């Protein structure tokens, strides 16, 4: 399998899907308050999907039972919304969401705080988010895919945080997950050359403690092996005019 190169017209369609994905995430973020359950977050997401007249990229994907992954505290990714998972002050919740519009996919994630959180947890969120922007800054046609990976790892390790190694970012467009795989760690200057028209979902998953993870008995929820917190941020990014455009924000970046 090779990496898709999208035409200007296709890139417009991916951007449209990415913008709607981000708009719905904005709407979901505004609903996060103490006392809401992750089940209710999914209910809101279903309502917004309907209102925007789009389709969920996640519902039934590999059997996933919801439209949004909700991963709380030590949950890294792929948390399943539950009625008995009620957010309280001091929690963090990662929301990973995507839609299909006109045959094209958008994918984005962010980790948000509930009420007041510990300063050390805020640091984890800030560093993980910044590592995503460091990664996006490395998306130019002068670079290779592993430069993206290296940008994430070299930044977060300065703060004592660790990238998860078992899950990666990915190409996206006509499919939710395409080539190339974009790990959040690795040496610079390896892998495929970044080229005009490629589209990447870049998604650092960063742990406060060990990089090791476990998967819960539901066969979805990924948790940190040491129960320390984990953060996740993701944008859909295209290579346009040799540089990165954050499709989930509609802005040229570097
Ligand atoms: Mg995602
Ligand atoms: Mg993704």
PDB file of N, CA and C in Angstrom, residues 24-33 48 95 110:
ATOM      1  N   UNK A  24     -17.712  20.201  15.709  1.00  0.00           N
ATOM      2  CA  UNK A  24     -18.463  19.351  16.637  1.00  0.00           C
ATOM      3  C   UNK A  24     -17.663  19.145  17.929  1.00  0.00           C
ATOM      4  N   UNK A  25     -16.340  19.014  17.798  1.00  0.00           N
ATOM      5  CA  UNK A  25     -15.514  18.907  19.015  1.00  0.00           C
ATOM      6  C   UNK A  25     -15.624  20.178  19.866  1.00  0.00           C
ATOM      7  N   UNK A  26     -15.665  21.345  19.195  1.00  0.00           N
ATOM      8  CA  UNK A  26     -15.873  22.605  19.939  1.00  0.00           C
ATOM      9  C   UNK A  26     -17.189  22.545  20.708  1.00  0.00           C
ATOM     10  N   UNK A  27     -18.239  22.051  20.026  1.00  0.00           N
ATOM     11  CA  UNK A  27     -19.552  21.961  20.667  1.00  0.00           C
ATOM     12  C   UNK A  27     -19.516  20.982  21.842  1.00  0.00           C
ATOM     13  N   UNK A  28     -18.806  19.869  21.654  1.00  0.00           N
ATOM     14  CA  UNK A  28     -18.702  18.880  22.739  1.00  0.00           C
ATOM     15  C   UNK A  28     -17.924  19.463  23.923  1.00  0.00           C
ATOM     16  N   UNK A  29     -16.844  20.187  23.610  1.00  0.00           N
ATOM     17  CA  UNK A  29     -16.027  20.757  24.684  1.00  0.00           C
ATOM     18  C   UNK A  29     -16.864  21.699  25.547  1.00  0.00           C
ATOM     19  N   UNK A  30     -17.781  22.427  24.893  1.00  0.00           N
ATOM     20  CA  UNK A  30     -18.619  23.377  25.644  1.00  0.00           C
ATOM     21  C   UNK A  30     -19.600  22.661  26.576  1.00  0.00           C
ATOM     22  N   UNK A  31     -19.800  21.370  26.381  1.00  0.00           N
ATOM     23  CA  UNK A  31     -20.728  20.586  27.215  1.00  0.00           C
ATOM     24  C   UNK A  31     -20.036  19.950  28.425  1.00  0.00           C
ATOM     25  N   UNK A  32     -18.706  20.036  28.475  1.00  0.00           N
ATOM     26  CA  UNK A  32     -17.976  19.343  29.543  1.00  0.00           C
ATOM     27  C   UNK A  32     -18.079  20.129  30.850  1.00  0.00           C
ATOM     28  N   UNK A  33     -18.818  19.557  31.777  1.00  0.00           N
ATOM     29  CA  UNK A  33     -18.948  20.135  33.121  1.00  0.00           C
ATOM     30  C   UNK A  33     -18.902  18.987  34.128  1.00  0.00           C
ATOM     31  N   UNK A  48     -25.237  16.339  17.375  1.00  0.00           N
ATOM     32  CA  UNK A  48     -24.505  17.286  16.515  1.00  0.00           C
ATOM     33  C   UNK A  48     -24.252  16.690  15.124  1.00  0.00           C
ATOM     34  N   UNK A  95     -11.221  13.499  24.117  1.00  0.00           N
ATOM     35  CA  UNK A  95     -12.326  13.226  23.188  1.00  0.00           C
ATOM     36  C   UNK A  95     -11.730  13.098  21.795  1.00  0.00           C
ATOM     37  N   UNK A 110      -8.826  16.018  21.338  1.00  0.00           N
ATOM     38  CA  UNK A 110      -8.263  16.970  22.314  1.00  0.00           C
ATOM     39  C   UNK A 110      -8.580  16.446  23.712  1.00  0.00           C
TER      40      UNK A 110
END
